Amino acid sequence: MKTAAKNSCSALLLAFLLCFALAAPARAAGPDAAAYPEFFDAAEFQEVRDAVFHTQLLYESGVLDEAQAVDTESGLKASYKMFSLEDPELLPALQSGSDLSGLISDEYVWIVVTAANQSIRTAQVDGKWEVLGYSTPPSETAAANVVQLEPLNTELAALSASQASIDRLVCFEAPMYHTNFVYLDTSDGAFLVPFGSRPDLTGLENGKLYTPEEVGGILSASFGGAQFEDGNGGIGGTAAQRAGRGTAAASGAVLLAAALGAVLFALPAFVKRQSKKG
């Protein structure tokens, strides 16, 4: 009977460990921005990269070196498509609650980023990709304007962990606000991730996930415009939905913790009772 009690104790301990594993936050890898064709197209990028490595001016200016031309896999840290807006005035669109997906035009350029955070801007001219310009010298300001994949993918992973599906991911530039935005269309609504050279001016934190309402409110305050409000008189109605989702998750964790506590409380009594039977 002692053996039976020991086996029962082991089974309960195993059940506890399983419950604990289920209670821990999932750490599965989230989606990668480069998997979205409006953000990155591998086949098209081959043409863009060839155009970049065959532009002599980039070597003369020191943006590229000959070693990078030989080893074409090195020296380019990240690359992505950058779309323009139908109307460069983003703030009025945010204030009116317009669907941002309809404001993003079909026109785009490629931003090719070097290891030194210098960005090379390329566009299609007469059916061929050509270098339009580049940022030089490398600076923190120029680097801040570059879409950083690590914080972006971190936000994508957080959305994925919350069970939100990401249906569209596209980058667009809003030069009036010194900021490039990554637009996300998800099952939980639209989101924006800013990467700007003047966060001190806009009030937006680079690499952070915002709702369009939140961006509208922050830009309105920064640029002296009217506050963007939802139907309930608050800023950022979608943000309240995100908070609600977090509350629901917290409630589930509390219930699971209570169940684990009950198992641990009952375990000593169970073992003692089994020992007496033995």
mmCIF file of C-alpha atoms in Angstrom:
data_model
loop_
_atom_site.group_PDB
_atom_site.id
_atom_site.type_symbol
_atom_site.label_atom_id
_atom_site.label_comp_id
_atom_site.label_asym_id
_atom_site.label_seq_id
_atom_site.Cartn_x
_atom_site.Cartn_y
_atom_site.Cartn_z
ATOM 1 C CA MET A 1 0.000 0.000 0.000
ATOM 2 C CA LYS A 2 2.940 2.288 0.584
ATOM 3 C CA THR A 3 3.909 1.762 -3.036
ATOM 4 C CA ALA A 4 0.381 2.665 -4.111
ATOM 5 C CA ALA A 5 0.527 5.830 -1.994
ATOM 6 C CA LYS A 6 3.872 6.739 -3.501
ATOM 7 C CA ASN A 7 2.531 6.204 -7.021
ATOM 8 C CA SER A 8 -0.526 8.318 -6.243
ATOM 9 C CA CYS A 9 1.701 11.069 -4.877
ATOM 10 C CA SER A 10 3.846 10.947 -8.005
ATOM 11 C CA ALA A 11 0.753 11.162 -10.185
ATOM 12 C CA LEU A 12 -0.481 14.219 -8.300
ATOM 13 C CA LEU A 13 2.934 15.843 -8.548
ATOM 14 C CA LEU A 14 3.001 15.168 -12.291
ATOM 15 C CA ALA A 15 -0.463 16.711 -12.620
ATOM 16 C CA PHE A 16 0.741 19.785 -10.716
ATOM 17 C CA LEU A 17 3.754 20.198 -12.987
ATOM 18 C CA LEU A 18 1.518 19.856 -16.043
ATOM 19 C CA CYS A 19 -0.854 22.520 -14.720
ATOM 20 C CA PHE A 20 2.094 24.791 -13.970
ATOM 21 C CA ALA A 21 3.367 24.386 -17.517
ATOM 22 C CA LEU A 22 -0.051 25.289 -18.874
ATOM 23 C CA ALA A 23 -0.180 28.330 -16.610
ATOM 24 C CA ALA A 24 3.152 29.687 -17.858
ATOM 25 C CA PRO A 25 2.922 32.178 -20.738
ATOM 26 C CA ALA A 26 3.431 30.663 -24.148
ATOM 27 C CA ARG A 27 6.776 31.446 -25.727
ATOM 28 C CA ALA A 28 6.103 30.132 -29.205
ATOM 29 C CA ALA A 29 7.801 32.083 -31.940
ATOM 30 C CA GLY A 30 5.565 34.734 -33.393
ATOM 31 C CA PRO A 31 5.190 35.674 -37.047
ATOM 32 C CA ASP A 32 8.008 37.352 -38.949
ATOM 33 C CA ALA A 33 7.392 40.691 -40.682
ATOM 34 C CA ALA A 34 9.441 39.474 -43.649
ATOM 35 C CA ALA A 35 6.803 36.805 -44.312
ATOM 36 C CA TYR A 36 4.307 39.450 -45.473
ATOM 37 C CA PRO A 37 4.701 40.204 -49.213
ATOM 38 C CA GLU A 38 3.712 43.866 -48.870
ATOM 39 C CA PHE A 39 6.604 44.277 -46.453
ATOM 40 C CA PHE A 40 9.181 42.046 -48.126
ATOM 41 C CA ASP A 41 9.217 40.143 -51.426
ATOM 42 C CA ALA A 42 12.248 37.884 -51.764
ATOM 43 C CA ALA A 43 12.104 37.541 -55.552
ATOM 44 C CA GLU A 44 11.781 41.277 -56.138
ATOM 45 C CA PHE A 45 14.456 42.019 -53.573
ATOM 46 C CA GLN A 46 16.972 40.042 -55.659
ATOM 47 C CA GLU A 47 16.505 42.632 -58.418
ATOM 48 C CA VAL A 48 16.711 45.499 -55.933
ATOM 49 C CA ARG A 49 19.872 44.122 -54.360
ATOM 50 C CA ASP A 50 21.517 43.672 -57.749
ATOM 51 C CA ALA A 51 20.750 47.308 -58.566
ATOM 52 C CA VAL A 52 22.238 48.422 -55.236
ATOM 53 C CA PHE A 53 25.458 46.438 -55.657
ATOM 54 C CA HIS A 54 25.900 47.730 -59.211
ATOM 55 C CA THR A 55 25.634 51.406 -58.240
ATOM 56 C CA GLN A 56 29.177 52.748 -58.286
ATOM 57 C CA LEU A 57 28.271 55.897 -56.355
ATOM 58 C CA LEU A 58 27.573 53.815 -53.239
ATOM 59 C CA TYR A 59 31.179 52.566 -53.227
ATOM 60 C CA GLU A 60 32.628 56.001 -53.956
ATOM 61 C CA SER A 61 30.673 57.480 -51.054
ATOM 62 C CA GLY A 62 31.660 54.679 -48.666
ATOM 63 C CA VAL A 63 28.117 53.382 -48.136
ATOM 64 C CA LEU A 64 29.192 50.018 -49.568
ATOM 65 C CA ASP A 65 32.581 48.399 -50.027
ATOM 66 C CA GLU A 66 33.904 45.939 -52.573
ATOM 67 C CA ALA A 67 33.779 43.030 -50.108
ATOM 68 C CA GLN A 68 30.032 43.460 -49.848
ATOM 69 C CA ALA A 69 29.751 43.237 -53.615
ATOM 70 C CA VAL A 70 31.537 39.868 -53.590
ATOM 71 C CA ASP A 71 29.597 38.449 -50.646
ATOM 72 C CA THR A 72 26.118 39.713 -51.486
ATOM 73 C CA GLU A 73 24.605 38.136 -48.375
ATOM 74 C CA SER A 74 26.565 40.414 -46.058
ATOM 75 C CA GLY A 75 26.309 44.090 -45.301
ATOM 76 C CA LEU A 76 22.546 44.448 -45.724
ATOM 77 C CA LYS A 77 20.936 44.201 -42.305
ATOM 78 C CA ALA A 78 17.289 44.592 -43.304
ATOM 79 C CA SER A 79 15.234 45.630 -46.292
ATOM 80 C CA TYR A 80 11.566 46.367 -46.788
ATOM 81 C CA LYS A 81 9.029 48.083 -49.005
ATOM 82 C CA MET A 82 7.968 51.609 -48.087
ATOM 83 C CA PHE A 83 4.577 52.748 -49.340
ATOM 84 C CA SER A 84 3.328 56.310 -49.623
ATOM 85 C CA LEU A 85 -0.032 57.724 -48.540
ATOM 86 C CA GLU A 86 -2.732 58.971 -50.876
ATOM 87 C CA ASP A 87 -2.862 62.068 -48.657
ATOM 88 C CA PRO A 88 0.276 63.035 -46.698
ATOM 89 C CA GLU A 89 -1.890 64.599 -43.955
ATOM 90 C CA LEU A 90 -2.179 61.572 -41.696
ATOM 91 C CA LEU A 91 -3.526 63.326 -38.610
ATOM 92 C CA PRO A 92 -6.890 64.436 -40.110
ATOM 93 C CA ALA A 93 -7.455 60.838 -41.214
ATOM 94 C CA LEU A 94 -6.806 59.621 -37.680
ATOM 95 C CA GLN A 95 -9.078 62.293 -36.224
ATOM 96 C CA SER A 96 -11.922 61.366 -38.576
ATOM 97 C CA GLY A 97 -11.556 57.640 -37.902
ATOM 98 C CA SER A 98 -10.799 56.824 -41.551
ATOM 99 C CA ASP A 99 -9.808 53.308 -42.528
ATOM 100 C CA LEU A 100 -6.041 53.617 -42.850
ATOM 101 C CA SER A 101 -5.775 50.652 -45.193
ATOM 102 C CA GLY A 102 -7.601 52.672 -47.836
ATOM 103 C CA LEU A 103 -5.181 55.590 -47.445
ATOM 104 C CA ILE A 104 -2.085 53.558 -48.338
ATOM 105 C CA SER A 105 -1.323 53.950 -52.024
ATOM 106 C CA ASP A 106 -0.026 51.291 -54.407
ATOM 107 C CA GLU A 107 3.219 53.199 -54.930
ATOM 108 C CA TYR A 108 6.288 52.127 -53.000
ATOM 109 C CA VAL A 109 10.065 52.206 -52.910
ATOM 110 C CA TRP A 110 12.507 49.766 -51.365
ATOM 111 C CA ILE A 111 14.532 50.763 -48.312
ATOM 112 C CA VAL A 112 17.750 48.773 -48.146
ATOM 113 C CA VAL A 113 19.518 49.094 -44.788
ATOM 114 C CA THR A 114 23.240 48.564 -44.331
ATOM 115 C CA ALA A 115 24.971 47.235 -41.236
ATOM 116 C CA ALA A 116 25.821 50.848 -40.326
ATOM 117 C CA ASN A 117 22.106 51.764 -40.365
ATOM 118 C CA GLN A 118 22.454 53.763 -43.553
ATOM 119 C CA SER A 119 19.363 53.441 -45.701
ATOM 120 C CA ILE A 120 19.484 53.191 -49.477
ATOM 121 C CA ARG A 121 16.311 54.244 -51.278
ATOM 122 C CA THR A 122 15.521 52.486 -54.562
ATOM 123 C CA ALA A 123 12.596 52.825 -56.960
ATOM 124 C CA GLN A 124 11.520 51.385 -60.269
ATOM 125 C CA VAL A 125 12.323 53.689 -63.181
ATOM 126 C CA ASP A 126 11.235 52.615 -66.662
ATOM 127 C CA GLY A 127 10.817 49.044 -65.459
ATOM 128 C CA LYS A 128 14.248 48.813 -63.775
ATOM 129 C CA TRP A 129 15.254 49.332 -60.147
ATOM 130 C CA GLU A 130 17.522 52.309 -59.549
ATOM 131 C CA VAL A 131 19.088 53.917 -56.475
ATOM 132 C CA LEU A 132 17.455 57.272 -55.759
ATOM 133 C CA GLY A 133 19.573 58.241 -52.767
ATOM 134 C CA TYR A 134 20.990 57.221 -49.419
ATOM 135 C CA SER A 135 21.358 58.556 -45.893
ATOM 136 C CA THR A 136 24.820 59.747 -44.983
ATOM 137 C CA PRO A 137 26.688 60.072 -42.764
ATOM 138 C CA PRO A 138 25.356 57.379 -40.413
ATOM 139 C CA SER A 139 23.681 58.970 -37.428
ATOM 140 C CA GLU A 140 21.307 58.110 -34.610
ATOM 141 C CA THR A 141 18.665 60.297 -36.261
ATOM 142 C CA ALA A 142 18.887 58.436 -39.554
ATOM 143 C CA ALA A 143 18.906 55.078 -37.772
ATOM 144 C CA ALA A 144 15.784 55.989 -35.791
ATOM 145 C CA ASN A 145 13.858 56.397 -39.032
ATOM 146 C CA VAL A 146 14.689 52.841 -40.081
ATOM 147 C CA VAL A 147 12.163 50.118 -39.352
ATOM 148 C CA GLN A 148 13.851 47.842 -36.827
ATOM 149 C CA LEU A 149 12.842 44.207 -37.271
ATOM 150 C CA GLU A 150 13.625 43.042 -33.722
ATOM 151 C CA PRO A 151 11.156 45.294 -31.835
ATOM 152 C CA LEU A 152 8.635 44.900 -34.653
ATOM 153 C CA ASN A 153 8.749 41.118 -34.470
ATOM 154 C CA THR A 154 8.509 41.319 -30.681
ATOM 155 C CA GLU A 155 5.196 43.158 -31.050
ATOM 156 C CA LEU A 156 4.029 40.634 -33.645
ATOM 157 C CA ALA A 157 4.837 37.798 -31.248
ATOM 158 C CA ALA A 158 2.821 39.504 -28.487
ATOM 159 C CA LEU A 159 -0.167 39.843 -30.809
ATOM 160 C CA SER A 160 0.165 36.235 -31.887
ATOM 161 C CA ALA A 161 0.317 35.086 -28.253
ATOM 162 C CA SER A 162 -2.965 36.902 -27.599
ATOM 163 C CA GLN A 163 -4.548 34.816 -30.372
ATOM 164 C CA ALA A 164 -4.866 37.792 -32.758
ATOM 165 C CA SER A 165 -4.434 36.914 -36.433
ATOM 166 C CA ILE A 166 -2.397 39.392 -38.488
ATOM 167 C CA ASP A 167 -3.966 39.661 -41.919
ATOM 168 C CA ARG A 168 -1.918 42.515 -43.358
ATOM 169 C CA LEU A 169 1.404 44.156 -42.569
ATOM 170 C CA VAL A 170 2.641 47.124 -44.590
ATOM 171 C CA CYS A 171 5.002 50.042 -43.987
ATOM 172 C CA PHE A 172 4.193 53.612 -45.035
ATOM 173 C CA GLU A 173 5.922 56.935 -44.566
ATOM 174 C CA ALA A 174 4.461 60.080 -43.047
ATOM 175 C CA PRO A 175 7.207 62.676 -43.665
ATOM 176 C CA MET A 176 5.149 65.521 -42.167
ATOM 177 C CA TYR A 177 5.542 63.751 -38.820
ATOM 178 C CA HIS A 178 9.153 62.607 -39.353
ATOM 179 C CA THR A 179 7.928 59.043 -38.916
ATOM 180 C CA ASN A 180 7.566 55.787 -40.784
ATOM 181 C CA PHE A 181 4.726 53.557 -39.619
ATOM 182 C CA VAL A 182 4.137 49.823 -39.852
ATOM 183 C CA TYR A 183 0.401 49.275 -40.278
ATOM 184 C CA LEU A 184 -1.094 46.030 -38.952
ATOM 185 C CA ASP A 185 -4.566 44.831 -39.838
ATOM 186 C CA THR A 186 -5.524 42.161 -37.295
ATOM 187 C CA SER A 187 -8.540 40.299 -35.986
ATOM 188 C CA ASP A 188 -8.375 42.661 -32.978
ATOM 189 C CA GLY A 189 -8.444 45.774 -35.149
ATOM 190 C CA ALA A 190 -5.790 48.019 -36.669
ATOM 191 C CA PHE A 191 -2.465 48.892 -35.033
ATOM 192 C CA LEU A 192 0.490 51.135 -35.841
ATOM 193 C CA VAL A 193 4.161 50.765 -34.906
ATOM 194 C CA PRO A 194 6.117 54.028 -35.403
ATOM 195 C CA PHE A 195 9.797 54.457 -36.256
ATOM 196 C CA GLY A 196 10.639 58.144 -36.378
ATOM 197 C CA SER A 197 13.620 60.473 -36.237
ATOM 198 C CA ARG A 198 11.835 62.955 -33.929
ATOM 199 C CA PRO A 199 10.098 61.065 -31.111
ATOM 200 C CA ASP A 200 10.824 64.111 -28.971
ATOM 201 C CA LEU A 201 8.543 66.106 -31.270
ATOM 202 C CA THR A 202 5.816 63.554 -32.005
ATOM 203 C CA GLY A 203 5.590 61.972 -28.552
ATOM 204 C CA LEU A 204 5.536 58.504 -30.132
ATOM 205 C CA GLU A 205 7.855 55.791 -28.856
ATOM 206 C CA ASN A 206 9.728 53.952 -31.596
ATOM 207 C CA GLY A 207 8.935 50.262 -31.916
ATOM 208 C CA LYS A 208 5.850 50.414 -29.682
ATOM 209 C CA LEU A 209 2.423 49.088 -30.677
ATOM 210 C CA TYR A 210 -0.347 51.715 -30.758
ATOM 211 C CA THR A 211 -3.930 51.807 -31.922
ATOM 212 C CA PRO A 212 -4.707 54.463 -34.562
ATOM 213 C CA GLU A 213 -6.771 56.231 -31.898
ATOM 214 C CA GLU A 214 -3.766 56.397 -29.599
ATOM 215 C CA VAL A 215 -1.539 57.742 -32.366
ATOM 216 C CA GLY A 216 -4.196 60.326 -33.258
ATOM 217 C CA GLY A 217 -4.438 61.485 -29.656
ATOM 218 C CA ILE A 218 -0.671 61.746 -29.182
ATOM 219 C CA LEU A 219 -0.071 63.564 -32.474
ATOM 220 C CA SER A 220 -2.990 65.895 -31.771
ATOM 221 C CA ALA A 221 -1.450 66.853 -28.446
ATOM 222 C CA SER A 222 2.024 67.198 -29.930
ATOM 223 C CA PHE A 223 0.952 69.268 -32.915
ATOM 224 C CA GLY A 224 -1.725 71.325 -31.168
ATOM 225 C CA GLY A 225 -4.710 69.754 -32.888
ATOM 226 C CA ALA A 226 -8.043 68.649 -31.465
ATOM 227 C CA GLN A 227 -8.065 65.525 -29.321
ATOM 228 C CA PHE A 228 -9.205 62.361 -31.074
ATOM 229 C CA GLU A 229 -12.051 60.814 -29.106
ATOM 230 C CA ASP A 230 -14.101 57.662 -29.450
ATOM 231 C CA GLY A 231 -17.860 57.380 -28.973
ATOM 232 C CA ASN A 232 -17.464 57.046 -25.209
ATOM 233 C CA GLY A 233 -15.583 60.340 -24.896
ATOM 234 C CA GLY A 234 -12.217 58.704 -24.275
ATOM 235 C CA ILE A 235 -9.063 58.409 -26.323
ATOM 236 C CA GLY A 236 -8.422 55.058 -27.951
ATOM 237 C CA GLY A 237 -11.470 52.798 -27.851
ATOM 238 C CA THR A 238 -9.462 49.872 -29.201
ATOM 239 C CA ALA A 239 -6.981 50.254 -26.379
ATOM 240 C CA ALA A 240 -9.801 49.451 -23.966
ATOM 241 C CA GLN A 241 -10.380 46.203 -25.859
ATOM 242 C CA ARG A 242 -6.725 45.295 -25.416
ATOM 243 C CA ALA A 243 -6.981 46.016 -21.714
ATOM 244 C CA GLY A 244 -10.058 43.813 -21.532
ATOM 245 C CA ARG A 245 -8.240 40.975 -23.188
ATOM 246 C CA GLY A 246 -5.443 41.299 -20.653
ATOM 247 C CA THR A 247 -7.980 41.269 -17.788
ATOM 248 C CA ALA A 248 -9.573 38.103 -19.106
ATOM 249 C CA ALA A 249 -6.174 36.439 -19.334
ATOM 250 C CA ALA A 250 -5.371 37.532 -15.780
ATOM 251 C CA SER A 251 -8.681 36.107 -14.521
ATOM 252 C CA GLY A 252 -7.885 32.777 -16.132
ATOM 253 C CA ALA A 253 -4.476 32.768 -14.465
ATOM 254 C CA VAL A 254 -6.070 33.463 -11.059
ATOM 255 C CA LEU A 255 -8.489 30.535 -11.462
ATOM 256 C CA LEU A 256 -5.667 28.223 -12.509
ATOM 257 C CA ALA A 257 -3.555 29.356 -9.567
ATOM 258 C CA ALA A 258 -6.475 28.621 -7.219
ATOM 259 C CA ALA A 259 -6.797 25.119 -8.658
ATOM 260 C CA LEU A 260 -3.083 24.514 -8.184
ATOM 261 C CA GLY A 261 -3.354 25.714 -4.589
ATOM 262 C CA ALA A 262 -6.168 23.270 -3.940
ATOM 263 C CA VAL A 263 -4.068 20.396 -5.281
ATOM 264 C CA LEU A 264 -1.115 21.319 -3.094
ATOM 265 C CA PHE A 265 -3.355 21.745 -0.026
ATOM 266 C CA ALA A 266 -4.947 18.328 -0.486
ATOM 267 C CA LEU A 267 -1.717 16.502 -1.307
ATOM 268 C CA PRO A 268 -0.326 16.033 2.277
ATOM 269 C CA ALA A 269 -3.678 14.773 3.598
ATOM 270 C CA PHE A 270 -3.990 12.335 0.732
ATOM 271 C CA VAL A 271 -0.505 10.948 1.284
ATOM 272 C CA LYS A 272 -1.127 10.604 5.042
ATOM 273 C CA ARG A 273 -4.408 8.766 4.481
ATOM 274 C CA GLN A 274 -2.799 6.362 2.038
ATOM 275 C CA SER A 275 0.047 5.705 4.469
ATOM 276 C CA LYS A 276 -2.415 4.753 7.229
ATOM 277 C CA LYS A 277 -4.155 2.329 4.879
ATOM 278 C CA GLY A 278 -0.810 0.763 4.220
#
